[in-house]
PDB file of N, CA, C and O in Angstrom:
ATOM      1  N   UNK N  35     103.268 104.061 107.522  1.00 86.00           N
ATOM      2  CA  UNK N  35     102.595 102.796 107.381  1.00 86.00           C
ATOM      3  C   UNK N  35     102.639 102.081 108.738  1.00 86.00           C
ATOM      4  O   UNK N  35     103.622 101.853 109.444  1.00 86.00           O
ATOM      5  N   UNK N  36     101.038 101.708 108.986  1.00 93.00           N
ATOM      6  CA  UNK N  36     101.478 100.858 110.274  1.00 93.00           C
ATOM      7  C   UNK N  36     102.142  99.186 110.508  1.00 93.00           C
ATOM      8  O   UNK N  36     101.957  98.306 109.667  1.00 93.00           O
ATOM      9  N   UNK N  37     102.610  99.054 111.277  1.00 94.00           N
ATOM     10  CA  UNK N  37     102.994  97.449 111.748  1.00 94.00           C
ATOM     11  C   UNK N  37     101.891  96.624 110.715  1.00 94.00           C
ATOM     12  O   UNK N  37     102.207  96.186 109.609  1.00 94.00           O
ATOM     13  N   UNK N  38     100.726  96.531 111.242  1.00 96.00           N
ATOM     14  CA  UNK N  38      99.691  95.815 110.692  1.00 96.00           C
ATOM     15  C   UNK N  38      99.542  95.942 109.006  1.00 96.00           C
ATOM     16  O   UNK N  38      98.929  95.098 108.351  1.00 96.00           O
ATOM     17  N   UNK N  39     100.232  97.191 108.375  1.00 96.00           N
ATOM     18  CA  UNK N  39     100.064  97.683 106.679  1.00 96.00           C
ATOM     19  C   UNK N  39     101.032  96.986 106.623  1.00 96.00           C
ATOM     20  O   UNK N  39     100.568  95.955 106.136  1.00 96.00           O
ATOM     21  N   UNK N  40     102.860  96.694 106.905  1.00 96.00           N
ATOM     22  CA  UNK N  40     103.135  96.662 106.455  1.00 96.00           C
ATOM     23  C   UNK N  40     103.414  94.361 106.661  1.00 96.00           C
ATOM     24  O   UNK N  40     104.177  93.534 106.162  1.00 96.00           O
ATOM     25  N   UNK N  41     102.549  94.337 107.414  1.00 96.00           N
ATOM     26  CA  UNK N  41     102.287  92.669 107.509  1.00 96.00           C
ATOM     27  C   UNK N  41     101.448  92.269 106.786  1.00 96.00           C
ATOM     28  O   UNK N  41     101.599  91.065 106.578  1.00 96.00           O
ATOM     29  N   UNK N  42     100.583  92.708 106.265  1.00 97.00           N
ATOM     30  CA  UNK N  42      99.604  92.660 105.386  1.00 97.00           C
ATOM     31  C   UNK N  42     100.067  93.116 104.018  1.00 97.00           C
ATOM     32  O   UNK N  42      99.300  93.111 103.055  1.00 97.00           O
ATOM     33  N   UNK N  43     101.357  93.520 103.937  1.00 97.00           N
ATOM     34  CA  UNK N  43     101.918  93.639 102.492  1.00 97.00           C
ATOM     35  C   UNK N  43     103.096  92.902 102.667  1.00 97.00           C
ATOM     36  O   UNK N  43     103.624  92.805 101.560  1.00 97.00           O
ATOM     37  N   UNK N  44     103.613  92.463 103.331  1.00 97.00           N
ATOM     38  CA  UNK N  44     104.364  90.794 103.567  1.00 97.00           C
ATOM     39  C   UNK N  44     103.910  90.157 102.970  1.00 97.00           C
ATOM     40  O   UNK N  44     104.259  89.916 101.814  1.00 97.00           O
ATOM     41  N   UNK N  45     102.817  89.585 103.654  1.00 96.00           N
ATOM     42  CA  UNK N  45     101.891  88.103 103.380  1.00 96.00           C
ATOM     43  C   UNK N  45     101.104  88.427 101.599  1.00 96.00           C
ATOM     44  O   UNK N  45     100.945  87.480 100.830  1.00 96.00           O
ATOM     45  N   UNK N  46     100.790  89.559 101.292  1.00 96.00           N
ATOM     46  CA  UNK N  46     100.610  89.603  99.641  1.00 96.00           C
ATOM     47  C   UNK N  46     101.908  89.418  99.167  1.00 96.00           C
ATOM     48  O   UNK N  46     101.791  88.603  98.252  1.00 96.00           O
ATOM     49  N   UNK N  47     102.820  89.659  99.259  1.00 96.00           N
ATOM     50  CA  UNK N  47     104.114  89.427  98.758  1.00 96.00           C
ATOM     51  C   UNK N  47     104.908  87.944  98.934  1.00 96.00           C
ATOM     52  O   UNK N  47     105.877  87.781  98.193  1.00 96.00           O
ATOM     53  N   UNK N  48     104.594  86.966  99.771  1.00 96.00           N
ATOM     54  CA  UNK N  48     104.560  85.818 100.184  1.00 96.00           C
ATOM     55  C   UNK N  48     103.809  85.139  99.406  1.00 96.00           C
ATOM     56  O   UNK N  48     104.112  84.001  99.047  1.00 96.00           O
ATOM     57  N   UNK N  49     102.461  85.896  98.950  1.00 95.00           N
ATOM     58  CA  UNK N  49     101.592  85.017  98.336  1.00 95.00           C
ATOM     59  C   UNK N  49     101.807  84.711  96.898  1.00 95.00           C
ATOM     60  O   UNK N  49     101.308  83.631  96.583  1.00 95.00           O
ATOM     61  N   UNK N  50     102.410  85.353  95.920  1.00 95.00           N
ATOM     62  CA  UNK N  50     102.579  85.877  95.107  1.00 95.00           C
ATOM     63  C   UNK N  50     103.548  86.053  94.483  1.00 95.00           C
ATOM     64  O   UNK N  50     103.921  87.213  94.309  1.00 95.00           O
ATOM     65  N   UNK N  51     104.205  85.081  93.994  1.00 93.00           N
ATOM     66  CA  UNK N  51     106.083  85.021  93.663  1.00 93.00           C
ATOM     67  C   UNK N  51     106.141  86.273  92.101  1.00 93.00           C
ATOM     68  O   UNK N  51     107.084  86.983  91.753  1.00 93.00           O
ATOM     69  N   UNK N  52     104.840  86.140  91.504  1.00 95.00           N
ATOM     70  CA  UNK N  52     104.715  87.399  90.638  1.00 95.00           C
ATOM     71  C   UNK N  52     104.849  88.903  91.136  1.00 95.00           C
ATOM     72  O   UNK N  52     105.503  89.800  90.604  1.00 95.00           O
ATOM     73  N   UNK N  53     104.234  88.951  92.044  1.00 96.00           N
ATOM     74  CA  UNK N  53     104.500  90.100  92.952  1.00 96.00           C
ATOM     75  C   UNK N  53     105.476  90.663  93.834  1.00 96.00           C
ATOM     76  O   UNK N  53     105.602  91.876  94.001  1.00 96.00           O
ATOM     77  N   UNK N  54     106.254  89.678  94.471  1.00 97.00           N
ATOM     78  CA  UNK N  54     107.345  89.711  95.111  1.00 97.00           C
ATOM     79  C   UNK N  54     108.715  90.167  94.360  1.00 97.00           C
ATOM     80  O   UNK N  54     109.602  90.903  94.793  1.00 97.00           O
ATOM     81  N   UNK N  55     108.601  89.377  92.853  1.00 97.00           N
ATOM     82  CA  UNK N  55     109.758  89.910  92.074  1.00 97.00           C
ATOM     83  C   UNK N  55     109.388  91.325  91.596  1.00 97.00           C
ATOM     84  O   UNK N  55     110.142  92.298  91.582  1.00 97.00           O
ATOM     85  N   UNK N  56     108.376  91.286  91.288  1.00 97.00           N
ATOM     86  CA  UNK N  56     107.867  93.337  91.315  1.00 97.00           C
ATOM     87  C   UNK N  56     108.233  94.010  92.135  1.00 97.00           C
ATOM     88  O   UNK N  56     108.715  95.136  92.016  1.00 97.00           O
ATOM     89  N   UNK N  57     108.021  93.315  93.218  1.00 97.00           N
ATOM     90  CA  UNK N  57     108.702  94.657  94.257  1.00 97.00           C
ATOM     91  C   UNK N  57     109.801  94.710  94.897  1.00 97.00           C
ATOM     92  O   UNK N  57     110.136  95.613  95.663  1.00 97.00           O
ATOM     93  N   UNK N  58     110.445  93.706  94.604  1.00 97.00           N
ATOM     94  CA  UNK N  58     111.886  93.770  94.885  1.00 97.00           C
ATOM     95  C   UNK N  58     112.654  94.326  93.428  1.00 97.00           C
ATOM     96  O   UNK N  58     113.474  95.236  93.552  1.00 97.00           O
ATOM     97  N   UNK N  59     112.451  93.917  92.426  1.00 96.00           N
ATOM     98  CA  UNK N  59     113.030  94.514  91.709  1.00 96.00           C
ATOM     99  C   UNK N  59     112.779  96.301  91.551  1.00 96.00           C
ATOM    100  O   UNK N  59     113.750  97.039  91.384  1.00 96.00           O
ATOM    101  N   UNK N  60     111.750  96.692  91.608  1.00 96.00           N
ATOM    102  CA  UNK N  60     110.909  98.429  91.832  1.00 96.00           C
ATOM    103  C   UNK N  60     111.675  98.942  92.839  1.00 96.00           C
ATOM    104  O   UNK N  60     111.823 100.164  92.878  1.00 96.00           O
ATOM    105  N   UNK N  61     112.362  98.016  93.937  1.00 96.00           N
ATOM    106  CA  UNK N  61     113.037  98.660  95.150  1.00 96.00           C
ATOM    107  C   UNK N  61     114.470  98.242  95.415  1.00 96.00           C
ATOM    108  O   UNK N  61     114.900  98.812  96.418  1.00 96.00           O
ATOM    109  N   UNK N  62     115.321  97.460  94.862  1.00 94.00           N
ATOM    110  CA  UNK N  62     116.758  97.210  94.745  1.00 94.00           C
ATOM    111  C   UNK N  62     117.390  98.012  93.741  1.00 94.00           C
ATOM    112  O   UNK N  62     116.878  98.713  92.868  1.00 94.00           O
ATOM    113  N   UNK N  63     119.064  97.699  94.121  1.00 90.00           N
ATOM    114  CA  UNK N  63     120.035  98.493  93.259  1.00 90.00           C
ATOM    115  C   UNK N  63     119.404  98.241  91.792  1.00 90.00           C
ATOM    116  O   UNK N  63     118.887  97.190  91.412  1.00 90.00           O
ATOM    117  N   UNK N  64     119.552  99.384  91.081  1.00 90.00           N
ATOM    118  CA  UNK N  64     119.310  99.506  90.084  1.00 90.00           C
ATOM    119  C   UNK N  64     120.093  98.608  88.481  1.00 90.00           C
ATOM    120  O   UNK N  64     119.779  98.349  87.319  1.00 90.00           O
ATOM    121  N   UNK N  65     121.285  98.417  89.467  1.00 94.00           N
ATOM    122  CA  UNK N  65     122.777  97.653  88.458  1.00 94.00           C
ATOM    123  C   UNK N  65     122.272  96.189  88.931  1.00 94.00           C
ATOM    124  O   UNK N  65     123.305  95.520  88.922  1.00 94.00           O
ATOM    125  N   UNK N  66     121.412  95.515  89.261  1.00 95.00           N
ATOM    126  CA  UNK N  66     121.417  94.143  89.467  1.00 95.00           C
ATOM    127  C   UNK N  66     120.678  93.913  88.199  1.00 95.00           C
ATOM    128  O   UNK N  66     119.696  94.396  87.636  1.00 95.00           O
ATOM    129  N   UNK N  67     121.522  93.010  87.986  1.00 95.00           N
ATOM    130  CA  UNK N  67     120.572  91.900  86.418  1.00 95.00           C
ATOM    131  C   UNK N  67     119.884  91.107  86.955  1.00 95.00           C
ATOM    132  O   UNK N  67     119.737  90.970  88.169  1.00 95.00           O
ATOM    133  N   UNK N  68     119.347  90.449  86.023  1.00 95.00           N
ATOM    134  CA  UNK N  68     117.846  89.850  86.421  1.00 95.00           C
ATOM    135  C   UNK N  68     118.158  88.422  87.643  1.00 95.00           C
ATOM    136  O   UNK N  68     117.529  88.025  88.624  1.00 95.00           O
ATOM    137  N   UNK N  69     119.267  88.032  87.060  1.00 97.00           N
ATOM    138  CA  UNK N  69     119.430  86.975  87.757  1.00 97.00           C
ATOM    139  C   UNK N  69     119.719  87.426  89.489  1.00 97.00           C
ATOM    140  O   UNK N  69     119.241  86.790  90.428  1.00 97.00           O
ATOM    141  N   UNK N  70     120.518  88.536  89.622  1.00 97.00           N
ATOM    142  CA  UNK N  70     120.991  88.624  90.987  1.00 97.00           C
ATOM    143  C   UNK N  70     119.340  88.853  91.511  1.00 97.00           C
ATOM    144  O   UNK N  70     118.893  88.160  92.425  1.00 97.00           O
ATOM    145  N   UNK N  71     118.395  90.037  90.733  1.00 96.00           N
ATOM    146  CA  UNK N  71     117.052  89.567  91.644  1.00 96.00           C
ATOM    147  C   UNK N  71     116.307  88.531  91.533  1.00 96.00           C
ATOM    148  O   UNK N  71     115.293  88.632  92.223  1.00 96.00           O
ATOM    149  N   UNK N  72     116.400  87.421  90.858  1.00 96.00           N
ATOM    150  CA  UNK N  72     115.779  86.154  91.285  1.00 96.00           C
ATOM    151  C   UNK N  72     116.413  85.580  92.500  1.00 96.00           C
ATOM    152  O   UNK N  72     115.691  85.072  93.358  1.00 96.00           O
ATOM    153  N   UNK N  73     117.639  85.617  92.637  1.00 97.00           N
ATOM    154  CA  UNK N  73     118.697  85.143  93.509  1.00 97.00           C
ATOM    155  C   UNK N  73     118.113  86.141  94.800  1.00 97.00           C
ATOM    156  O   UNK N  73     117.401  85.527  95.595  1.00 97.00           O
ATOM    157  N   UNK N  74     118.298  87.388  95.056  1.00 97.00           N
ATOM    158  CA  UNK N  74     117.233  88.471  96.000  1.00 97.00           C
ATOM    159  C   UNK N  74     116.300  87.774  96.097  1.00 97.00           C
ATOM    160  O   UNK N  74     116.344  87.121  97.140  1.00 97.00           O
ATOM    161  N   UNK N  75     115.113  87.512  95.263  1.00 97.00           N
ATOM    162  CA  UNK N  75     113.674  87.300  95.397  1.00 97.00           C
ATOM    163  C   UNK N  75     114.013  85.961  96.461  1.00 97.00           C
ATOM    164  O   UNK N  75     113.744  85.956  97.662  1.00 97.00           O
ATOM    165  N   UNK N  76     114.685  84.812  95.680  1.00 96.00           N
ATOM    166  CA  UNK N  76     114.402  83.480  96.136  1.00 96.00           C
ATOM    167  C   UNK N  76     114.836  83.523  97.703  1.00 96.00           C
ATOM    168  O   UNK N  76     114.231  82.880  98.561  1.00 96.00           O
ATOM    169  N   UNK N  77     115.933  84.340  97.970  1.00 96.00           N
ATOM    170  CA  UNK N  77     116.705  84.296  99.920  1.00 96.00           C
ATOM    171  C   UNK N  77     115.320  85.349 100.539  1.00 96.00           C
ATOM    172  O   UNK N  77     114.781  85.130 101.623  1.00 96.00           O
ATOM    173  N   UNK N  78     115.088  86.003 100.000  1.00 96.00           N
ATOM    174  CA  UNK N  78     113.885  86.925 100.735  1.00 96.00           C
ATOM    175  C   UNK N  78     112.274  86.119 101.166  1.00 96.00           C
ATOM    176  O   UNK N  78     111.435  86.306 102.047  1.00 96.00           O
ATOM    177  N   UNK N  79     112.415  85.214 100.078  1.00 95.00           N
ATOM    178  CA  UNK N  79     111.037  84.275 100.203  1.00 95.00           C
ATOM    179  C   UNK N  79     111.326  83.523 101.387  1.00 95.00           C
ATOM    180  O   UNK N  79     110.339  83.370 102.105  1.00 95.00           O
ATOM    181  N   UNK N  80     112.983  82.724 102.033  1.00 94.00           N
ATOM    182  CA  UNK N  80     112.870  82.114 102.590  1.00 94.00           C
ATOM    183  C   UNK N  80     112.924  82.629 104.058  1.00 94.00           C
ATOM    184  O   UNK N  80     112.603  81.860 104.964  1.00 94.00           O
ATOM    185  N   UNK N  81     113.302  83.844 104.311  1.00 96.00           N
ATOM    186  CA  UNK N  81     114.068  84.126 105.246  1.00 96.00           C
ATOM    187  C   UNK N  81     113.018  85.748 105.657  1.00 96.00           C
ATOM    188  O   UNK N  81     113.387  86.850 105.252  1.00 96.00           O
ATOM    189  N   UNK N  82     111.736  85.548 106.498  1.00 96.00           N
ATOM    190  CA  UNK N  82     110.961  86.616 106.961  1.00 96.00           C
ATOM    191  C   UNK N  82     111.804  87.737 106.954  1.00 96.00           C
ATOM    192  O   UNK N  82     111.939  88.488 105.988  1.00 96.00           O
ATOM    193  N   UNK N  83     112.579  87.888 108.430  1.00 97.00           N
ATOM    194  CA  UNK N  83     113.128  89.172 108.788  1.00 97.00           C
ATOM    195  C   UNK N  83     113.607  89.747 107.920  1.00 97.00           C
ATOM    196  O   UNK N  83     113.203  90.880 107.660  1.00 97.00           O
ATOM    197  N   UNK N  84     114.833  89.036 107.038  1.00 97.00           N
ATOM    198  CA  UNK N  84     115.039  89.578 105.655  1.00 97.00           C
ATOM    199  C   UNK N  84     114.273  89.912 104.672  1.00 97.00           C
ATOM    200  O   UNK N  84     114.846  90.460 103.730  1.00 97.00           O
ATOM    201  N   UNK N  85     113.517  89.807 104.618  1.00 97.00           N
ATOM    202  CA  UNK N  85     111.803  90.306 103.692  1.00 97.00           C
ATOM    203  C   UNK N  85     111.311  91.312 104.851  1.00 97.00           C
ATOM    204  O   UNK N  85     110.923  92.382 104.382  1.00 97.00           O
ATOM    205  N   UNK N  86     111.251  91.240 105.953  1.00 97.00           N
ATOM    206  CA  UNK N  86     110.775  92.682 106.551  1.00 97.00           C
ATOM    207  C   UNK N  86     111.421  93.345 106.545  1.00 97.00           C
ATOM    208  O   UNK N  86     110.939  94.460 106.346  1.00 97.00           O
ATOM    209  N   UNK N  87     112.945  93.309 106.731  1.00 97.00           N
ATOM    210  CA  UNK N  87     113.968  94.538 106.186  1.00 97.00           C
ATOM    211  C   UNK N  87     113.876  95.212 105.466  1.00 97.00           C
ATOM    212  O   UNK N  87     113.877  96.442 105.511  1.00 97.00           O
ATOM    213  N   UNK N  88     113.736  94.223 104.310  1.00 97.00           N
ATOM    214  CA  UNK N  88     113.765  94.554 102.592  1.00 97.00           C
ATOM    215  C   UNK N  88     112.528  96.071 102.731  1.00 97.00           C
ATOM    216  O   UNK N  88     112.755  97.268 102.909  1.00 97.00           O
ATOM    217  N   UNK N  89     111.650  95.550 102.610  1.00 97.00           N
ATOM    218  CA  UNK N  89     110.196  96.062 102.576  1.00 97.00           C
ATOM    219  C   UNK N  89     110.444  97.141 103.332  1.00 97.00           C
ATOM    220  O   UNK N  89     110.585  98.182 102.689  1.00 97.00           O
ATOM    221  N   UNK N  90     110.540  97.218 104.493  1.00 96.00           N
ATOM    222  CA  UNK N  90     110.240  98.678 105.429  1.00 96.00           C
ATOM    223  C   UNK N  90     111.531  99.812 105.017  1.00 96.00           C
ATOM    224  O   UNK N  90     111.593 100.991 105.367  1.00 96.00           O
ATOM    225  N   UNK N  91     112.658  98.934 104.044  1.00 96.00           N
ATOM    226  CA  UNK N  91     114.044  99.869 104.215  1.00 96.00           C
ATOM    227  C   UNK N  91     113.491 100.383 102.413  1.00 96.00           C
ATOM    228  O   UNK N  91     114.191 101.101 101.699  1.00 96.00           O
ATOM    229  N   UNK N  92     112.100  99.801 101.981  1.00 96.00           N
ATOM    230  CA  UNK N  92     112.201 100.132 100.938  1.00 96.00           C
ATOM    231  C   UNK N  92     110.673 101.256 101.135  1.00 96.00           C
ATOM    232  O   UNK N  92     110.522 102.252 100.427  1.00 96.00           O
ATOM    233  N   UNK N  93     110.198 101.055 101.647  1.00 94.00           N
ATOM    234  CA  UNK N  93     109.056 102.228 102.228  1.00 94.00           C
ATOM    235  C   UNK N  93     109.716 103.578 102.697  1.00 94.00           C
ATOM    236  O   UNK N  93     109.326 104.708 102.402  1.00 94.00           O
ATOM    237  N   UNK N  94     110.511 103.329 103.280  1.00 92.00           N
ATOM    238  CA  UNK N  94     111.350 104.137 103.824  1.00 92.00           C
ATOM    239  C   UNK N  94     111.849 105.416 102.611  1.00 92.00           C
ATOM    240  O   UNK N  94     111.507 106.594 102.505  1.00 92.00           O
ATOM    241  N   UNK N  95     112.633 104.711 101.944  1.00 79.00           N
ATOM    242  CA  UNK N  95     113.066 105.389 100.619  1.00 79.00           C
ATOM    243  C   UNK N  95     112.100 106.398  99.731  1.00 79.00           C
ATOM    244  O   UNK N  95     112.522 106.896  98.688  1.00 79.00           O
TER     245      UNK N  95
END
């Protein structure tokens, strides 16, 4: 995926707090309850680099 794919699936994921918990939950530990990924979702919304981490360490996989 290039730089530009995977900024352009940032910013849908930014856009989209429905979407964002989809794909963080589809791509985190499997043992987190719902709450620890709202708690994930909500620090990832605020904090870019940590949302580009997230994302590329989850492409990756």
């Amino acid at each position: 995926m290039t730089e530009q794919e995977i900024d352009k699936l940032i910013r849908e994921l930014q856009g989209s707090s429905v979407e964002m918990y989809s794909f963080v939950a589809e791509n985190c530990d499997e043992n987190l309850t719902d709450d620890e990924i709202d708690d994930l979702v909500t620090d990832l919304e605020s904090d870019y680099l940590s949302l580009r981490e997230f994302v590329i360490n989850a492409l990756v996989d």
